[in-house]
CSV table of C-alpha atoms in Angstrom, one decimal:
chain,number,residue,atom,x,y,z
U,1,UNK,CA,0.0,0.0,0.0
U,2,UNK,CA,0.9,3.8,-0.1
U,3,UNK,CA,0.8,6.0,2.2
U,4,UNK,CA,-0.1,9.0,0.0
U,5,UNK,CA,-3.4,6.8,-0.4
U,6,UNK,CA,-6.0,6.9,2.6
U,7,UNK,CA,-8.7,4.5,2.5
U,8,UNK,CA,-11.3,5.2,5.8
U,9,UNK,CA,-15.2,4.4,5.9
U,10,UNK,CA,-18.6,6.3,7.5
U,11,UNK,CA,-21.2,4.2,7.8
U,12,UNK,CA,-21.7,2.6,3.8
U,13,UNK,CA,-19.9,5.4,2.5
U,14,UNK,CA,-15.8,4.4,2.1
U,15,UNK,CA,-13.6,7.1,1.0
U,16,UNK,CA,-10.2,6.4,-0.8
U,17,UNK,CA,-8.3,10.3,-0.7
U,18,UNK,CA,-5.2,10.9,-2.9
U,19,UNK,CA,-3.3,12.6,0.1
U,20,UNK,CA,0.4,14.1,-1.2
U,21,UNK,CA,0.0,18.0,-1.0
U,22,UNK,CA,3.7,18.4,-2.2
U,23,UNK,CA,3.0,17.2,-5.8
U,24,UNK,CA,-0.4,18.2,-5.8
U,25,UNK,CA,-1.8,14.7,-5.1
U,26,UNK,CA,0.5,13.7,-8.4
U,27,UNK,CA,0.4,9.3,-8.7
U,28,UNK,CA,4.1,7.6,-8.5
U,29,UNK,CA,4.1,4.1,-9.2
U,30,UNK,CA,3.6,3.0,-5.8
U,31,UNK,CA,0.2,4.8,-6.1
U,32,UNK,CA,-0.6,3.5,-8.8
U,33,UNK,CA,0.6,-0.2,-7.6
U,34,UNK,CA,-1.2,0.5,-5.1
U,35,UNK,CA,-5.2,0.8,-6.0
U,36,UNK,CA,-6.0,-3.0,-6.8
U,37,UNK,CA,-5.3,-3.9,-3.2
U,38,UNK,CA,-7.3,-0.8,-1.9
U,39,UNK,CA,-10.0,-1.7,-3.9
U,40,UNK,CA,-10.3,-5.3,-3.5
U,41,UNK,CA,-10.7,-3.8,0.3
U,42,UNK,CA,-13.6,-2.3,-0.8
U,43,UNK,CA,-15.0,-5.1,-3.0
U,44,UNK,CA,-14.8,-7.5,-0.2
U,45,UNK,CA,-16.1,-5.2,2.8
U,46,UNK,CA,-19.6,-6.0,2.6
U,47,UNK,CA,-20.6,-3.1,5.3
U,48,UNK,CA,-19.3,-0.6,1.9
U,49,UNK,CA,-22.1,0.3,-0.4
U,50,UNK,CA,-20.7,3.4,-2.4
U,51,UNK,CA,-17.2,4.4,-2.5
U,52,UNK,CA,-15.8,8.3,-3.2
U,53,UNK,CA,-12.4,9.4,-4.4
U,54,UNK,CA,-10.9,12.7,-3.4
U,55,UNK,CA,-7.8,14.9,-3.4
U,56,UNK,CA,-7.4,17.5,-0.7
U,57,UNK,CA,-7.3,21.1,-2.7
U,58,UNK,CA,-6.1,19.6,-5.7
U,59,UNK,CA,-7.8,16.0,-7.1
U,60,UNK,CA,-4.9,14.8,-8.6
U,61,UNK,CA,-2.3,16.8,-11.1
U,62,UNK,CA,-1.5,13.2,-13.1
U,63,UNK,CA,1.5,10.7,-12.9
U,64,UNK,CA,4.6,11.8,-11.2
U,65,UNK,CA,6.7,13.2,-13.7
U,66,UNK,CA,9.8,13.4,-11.7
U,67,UNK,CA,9.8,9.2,-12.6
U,68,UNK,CA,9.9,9.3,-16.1
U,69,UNK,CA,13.5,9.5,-16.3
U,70,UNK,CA,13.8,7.0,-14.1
U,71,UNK,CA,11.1,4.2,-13.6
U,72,UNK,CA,9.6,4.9,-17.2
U,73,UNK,CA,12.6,5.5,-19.0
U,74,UNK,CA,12.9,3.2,-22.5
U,75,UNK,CA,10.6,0.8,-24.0
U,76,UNK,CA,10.7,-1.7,-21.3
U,77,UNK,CA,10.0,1.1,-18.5
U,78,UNK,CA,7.4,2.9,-20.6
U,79,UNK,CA,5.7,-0.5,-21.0
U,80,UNK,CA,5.5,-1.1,-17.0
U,81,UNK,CA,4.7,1.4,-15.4
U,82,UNK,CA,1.9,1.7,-18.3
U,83,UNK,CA,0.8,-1.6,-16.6
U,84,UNK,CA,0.9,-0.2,-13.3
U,85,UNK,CA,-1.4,2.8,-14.6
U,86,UNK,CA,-3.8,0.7,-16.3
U,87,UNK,CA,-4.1,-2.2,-13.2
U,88,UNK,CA,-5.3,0.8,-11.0
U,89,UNK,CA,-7.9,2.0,-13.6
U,90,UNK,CA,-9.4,-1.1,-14.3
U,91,UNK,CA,-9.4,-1.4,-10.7
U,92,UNK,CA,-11.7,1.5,-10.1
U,93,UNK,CA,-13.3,1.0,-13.3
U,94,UNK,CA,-14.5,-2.5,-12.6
U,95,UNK,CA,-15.3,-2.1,-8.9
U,96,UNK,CA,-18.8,-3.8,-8.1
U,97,UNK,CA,-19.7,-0.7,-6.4
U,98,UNK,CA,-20.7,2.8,-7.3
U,99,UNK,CA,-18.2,5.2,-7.6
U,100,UNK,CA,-18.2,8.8,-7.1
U,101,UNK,CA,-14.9,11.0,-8.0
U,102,UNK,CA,-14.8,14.3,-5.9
U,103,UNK,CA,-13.2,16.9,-7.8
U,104,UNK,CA,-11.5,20.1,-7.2
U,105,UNK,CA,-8.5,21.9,-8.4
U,106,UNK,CA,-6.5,20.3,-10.8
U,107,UNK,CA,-7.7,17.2,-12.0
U,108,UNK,CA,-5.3,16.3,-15.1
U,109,UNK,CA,-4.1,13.6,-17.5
U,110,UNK,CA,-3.2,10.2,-14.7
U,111,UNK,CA,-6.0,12.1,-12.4
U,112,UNK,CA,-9.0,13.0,-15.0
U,113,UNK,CA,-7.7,8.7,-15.8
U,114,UNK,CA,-9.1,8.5,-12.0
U,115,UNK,CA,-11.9,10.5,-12.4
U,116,UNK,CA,-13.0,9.1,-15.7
U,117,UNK,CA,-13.2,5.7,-14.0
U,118,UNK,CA,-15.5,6.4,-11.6
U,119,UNK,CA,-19.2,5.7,-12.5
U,120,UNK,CA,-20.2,10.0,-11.5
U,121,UNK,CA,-17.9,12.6,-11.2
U,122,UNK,CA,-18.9,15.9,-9.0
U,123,UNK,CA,-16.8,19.0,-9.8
U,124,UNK,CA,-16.5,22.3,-7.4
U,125,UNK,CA,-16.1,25.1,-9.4
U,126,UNK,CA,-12.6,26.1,-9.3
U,127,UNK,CA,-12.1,22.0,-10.9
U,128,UNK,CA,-9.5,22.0,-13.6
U,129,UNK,CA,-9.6,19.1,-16.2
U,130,UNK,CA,-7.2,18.3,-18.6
U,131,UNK,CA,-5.5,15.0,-20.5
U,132,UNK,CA,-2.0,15.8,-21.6
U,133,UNK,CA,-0.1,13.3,-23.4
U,134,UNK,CA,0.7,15.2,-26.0
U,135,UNK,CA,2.7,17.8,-24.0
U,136,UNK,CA,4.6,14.3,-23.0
U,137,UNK,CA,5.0,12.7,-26.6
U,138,UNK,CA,2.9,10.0,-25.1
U,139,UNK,CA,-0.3,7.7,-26.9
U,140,UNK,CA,-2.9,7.9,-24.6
U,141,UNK,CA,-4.0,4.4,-24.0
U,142,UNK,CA,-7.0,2.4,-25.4
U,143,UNK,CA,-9.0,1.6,-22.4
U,144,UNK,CA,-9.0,5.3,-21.1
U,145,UNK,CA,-9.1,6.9,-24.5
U,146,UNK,CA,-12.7,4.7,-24.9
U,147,UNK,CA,-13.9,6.1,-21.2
U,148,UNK,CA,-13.1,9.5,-22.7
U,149,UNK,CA,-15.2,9.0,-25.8
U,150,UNK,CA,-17.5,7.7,-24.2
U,151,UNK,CA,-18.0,10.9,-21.5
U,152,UNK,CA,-17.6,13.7,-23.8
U,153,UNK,CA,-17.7,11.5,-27.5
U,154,UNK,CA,-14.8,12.2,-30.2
U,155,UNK,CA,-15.9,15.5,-31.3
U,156,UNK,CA,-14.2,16.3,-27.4
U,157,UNK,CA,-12.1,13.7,-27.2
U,158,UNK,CA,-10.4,14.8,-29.8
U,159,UNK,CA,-9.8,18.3,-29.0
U,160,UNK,CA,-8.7,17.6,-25.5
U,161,UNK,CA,-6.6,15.2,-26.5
U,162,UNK,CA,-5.3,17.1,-29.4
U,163,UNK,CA,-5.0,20.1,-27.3
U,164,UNK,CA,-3.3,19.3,-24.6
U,165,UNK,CA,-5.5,22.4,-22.7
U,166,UNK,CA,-6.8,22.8,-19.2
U,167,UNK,CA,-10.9,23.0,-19.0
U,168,UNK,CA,-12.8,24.6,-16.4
U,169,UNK,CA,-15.6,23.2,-14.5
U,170,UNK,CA,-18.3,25.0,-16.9
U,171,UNK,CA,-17.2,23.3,-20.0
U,172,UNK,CA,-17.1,20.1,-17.9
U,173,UNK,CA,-20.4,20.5,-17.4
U,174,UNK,CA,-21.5,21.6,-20.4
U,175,UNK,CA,-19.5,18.6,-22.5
U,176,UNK,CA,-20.8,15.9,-20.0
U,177,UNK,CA,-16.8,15.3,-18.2
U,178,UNK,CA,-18.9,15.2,-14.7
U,179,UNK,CA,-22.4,15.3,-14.1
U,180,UNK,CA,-22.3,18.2,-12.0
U,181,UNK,CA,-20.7,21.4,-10.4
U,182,UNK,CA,-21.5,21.7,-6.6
U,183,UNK,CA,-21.6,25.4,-4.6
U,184,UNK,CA,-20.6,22.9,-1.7
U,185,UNK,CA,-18.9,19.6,-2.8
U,186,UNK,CA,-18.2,17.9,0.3
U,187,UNK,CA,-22.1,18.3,1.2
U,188,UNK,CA,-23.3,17.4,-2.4
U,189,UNK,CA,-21.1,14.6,-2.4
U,190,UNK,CA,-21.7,13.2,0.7
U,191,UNK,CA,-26.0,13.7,0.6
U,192,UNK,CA,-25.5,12.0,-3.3
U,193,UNK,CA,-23.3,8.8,-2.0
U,194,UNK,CA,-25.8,8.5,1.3
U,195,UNK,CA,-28.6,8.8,-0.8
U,196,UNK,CA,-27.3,5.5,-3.4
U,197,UNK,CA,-26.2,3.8,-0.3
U,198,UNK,CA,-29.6,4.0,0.8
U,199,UNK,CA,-31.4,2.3,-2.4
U,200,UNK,CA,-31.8,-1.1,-3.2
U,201,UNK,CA,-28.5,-2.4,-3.8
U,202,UNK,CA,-29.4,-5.3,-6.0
U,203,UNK,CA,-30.6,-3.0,-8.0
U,204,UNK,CA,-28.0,-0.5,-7.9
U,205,UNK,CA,-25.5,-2.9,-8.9
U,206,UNK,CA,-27.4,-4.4,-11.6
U,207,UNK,CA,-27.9,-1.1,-13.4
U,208,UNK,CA,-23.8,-0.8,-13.0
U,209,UNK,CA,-23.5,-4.4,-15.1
U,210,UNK,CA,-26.0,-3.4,-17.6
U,211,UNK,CA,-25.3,-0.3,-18.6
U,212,UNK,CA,-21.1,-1.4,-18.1
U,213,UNK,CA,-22.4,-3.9,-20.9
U,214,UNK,CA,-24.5,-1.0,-22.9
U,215,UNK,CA,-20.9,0.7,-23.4
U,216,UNK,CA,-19.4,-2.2,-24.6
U,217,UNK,CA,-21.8,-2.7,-27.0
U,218,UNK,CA,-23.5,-6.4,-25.2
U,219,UNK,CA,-27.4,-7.4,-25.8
U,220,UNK,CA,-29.9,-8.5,-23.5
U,221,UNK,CA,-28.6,-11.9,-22.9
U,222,UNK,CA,-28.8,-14.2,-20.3
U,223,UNK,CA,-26.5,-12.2,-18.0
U,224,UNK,CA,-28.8,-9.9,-17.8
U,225,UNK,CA,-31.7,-12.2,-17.9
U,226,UNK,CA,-29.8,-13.4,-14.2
U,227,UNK,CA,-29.7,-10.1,-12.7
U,228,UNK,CA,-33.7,-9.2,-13.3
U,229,UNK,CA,-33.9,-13.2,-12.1
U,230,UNK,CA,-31.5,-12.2,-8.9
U,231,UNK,CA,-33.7,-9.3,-8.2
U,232,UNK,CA,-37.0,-10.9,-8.3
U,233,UNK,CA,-35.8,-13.3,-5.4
U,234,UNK,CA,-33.8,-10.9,-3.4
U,235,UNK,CA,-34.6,-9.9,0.2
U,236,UNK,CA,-34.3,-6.2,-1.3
U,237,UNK,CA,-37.4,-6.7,-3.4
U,238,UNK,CA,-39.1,-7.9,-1.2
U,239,UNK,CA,-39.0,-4.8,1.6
U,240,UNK,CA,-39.3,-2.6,-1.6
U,241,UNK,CA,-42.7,-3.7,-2.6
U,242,UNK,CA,-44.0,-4.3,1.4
U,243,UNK,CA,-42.6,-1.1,2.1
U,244,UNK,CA,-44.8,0.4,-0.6
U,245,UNK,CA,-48.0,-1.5,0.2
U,246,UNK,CA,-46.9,-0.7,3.5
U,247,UNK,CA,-46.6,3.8,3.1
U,248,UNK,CA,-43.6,3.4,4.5
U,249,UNK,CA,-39.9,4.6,3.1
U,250,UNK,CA,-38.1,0.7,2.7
U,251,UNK,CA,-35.3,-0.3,4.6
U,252,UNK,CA,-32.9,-2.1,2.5
């Protein structure tokens, strides 16, 4: 683990902050290393219904750049620690729980990788996005380049990526990067993830697979056939409908 990585829990709400002031919350490769574990924490913590990811004034200004000439120098490096980036996206990205990225300040290139994976993103208004490989000579890679186009499609996609340039939280808005800017983010964030800890789970994560398979293109099938089958049977369908014969706000 990390320690510029702090993982704590309230109630069903776990929070995983990005905690390294110096570098404005910038990800080494011990960070980055770092995020399966942290979130296979979460995954098998069955108290943890929604999880949020946060910086302290800045979300996260992207990979540590000081390492480059170091840990990522040459093919060989390049190629590693692009593993190491990628592992802790698809970590976040593939979490069986809702995710909720809380952004403010800079949130750029390994950071809006963060943000990107998580399944809503929250802005403050003085958030700053931006994806800059091409300040780096870098290809952005496959997997994040899709979560992009899928956000913001390839009209965007392309002029941020082309561009290199810093957005504010308005044209994040306006372009669908996050689904909202909050005059208070900490309260916005934290009635949103107590309010989705509070529904039915079963279905919560059910509508995570399905659409998940919507943006990869997958049918009605009998995956998802199982879920509406799992949610029938569950003990969360059940309080849901006595709870509404019942006038009564369910308990699940």
């Amino acid at each position: 683990m990390s320690e510029f990585l702090e993982l704590s829990a309230a109630g069903p709400v776990a929070t995983l902050t990005i905690n390294r002031p110096a570098k404005r919350n910038a990800m080494s490769y011990e960070m980055w290393s770092a995020l399966p574990g942290l979130l296979a924490r979460v995954s098998a913590d069955e108290s943890i219904r929604v999880l949020v990811i946060r910086g302290g004034g800045h979300f996260c200004a992207g990979a540590d750049i000081s390492e480059f000439s170091s840990l990522r120098r040459g093919a060989d490096g390049a190629a590693r620690y692009g593993e190491a980036v990628h592992a802790g996206e698809r970590a976040i990205a593939q979490l069986d729980k809702p995710t909720i990225a809380a952004v403010s300040g800079f949130c750029v290139g390994g950071g809006c990788e963060i943000a990107l994976a998580c399944d809503i993103r929250v802005a403050a208004s003085d958030a700053r996005f931006g994806i800059t490989p091409a300040k780096l000579g870098i290809v952005y890679n496959f997997t994040s380049t899709k979560a992009l186009v899928d956000v913001v499609g390839p009209a965007w996609a392309k002029q941020i990526l082309f561009s290199a340039d810093l957005i504010d939280a308005s044209t994040a808005l306006r372009i669908g990067l996050v689904n909202e800017v909050a005059e208070s983010l900490d309260a916005r964030v934290r009635e949103l993830s107590e309010q989705i800890a509070g529904r039915a789970q079963v279905s919560v994560r059910g509508a995570k697979k399905i659409i998940g398979s919507v943006v990869d293109g997958g049918h009605e099938d009998d995956f998802v056939r199982a879920l509406y089958a799992e949610a029938a049977s569950s003990a969360d369908y059940a309080e849901g409908v006595s709870a509404f014969l019942e006038k009564r706000p369910p308990r699940f």
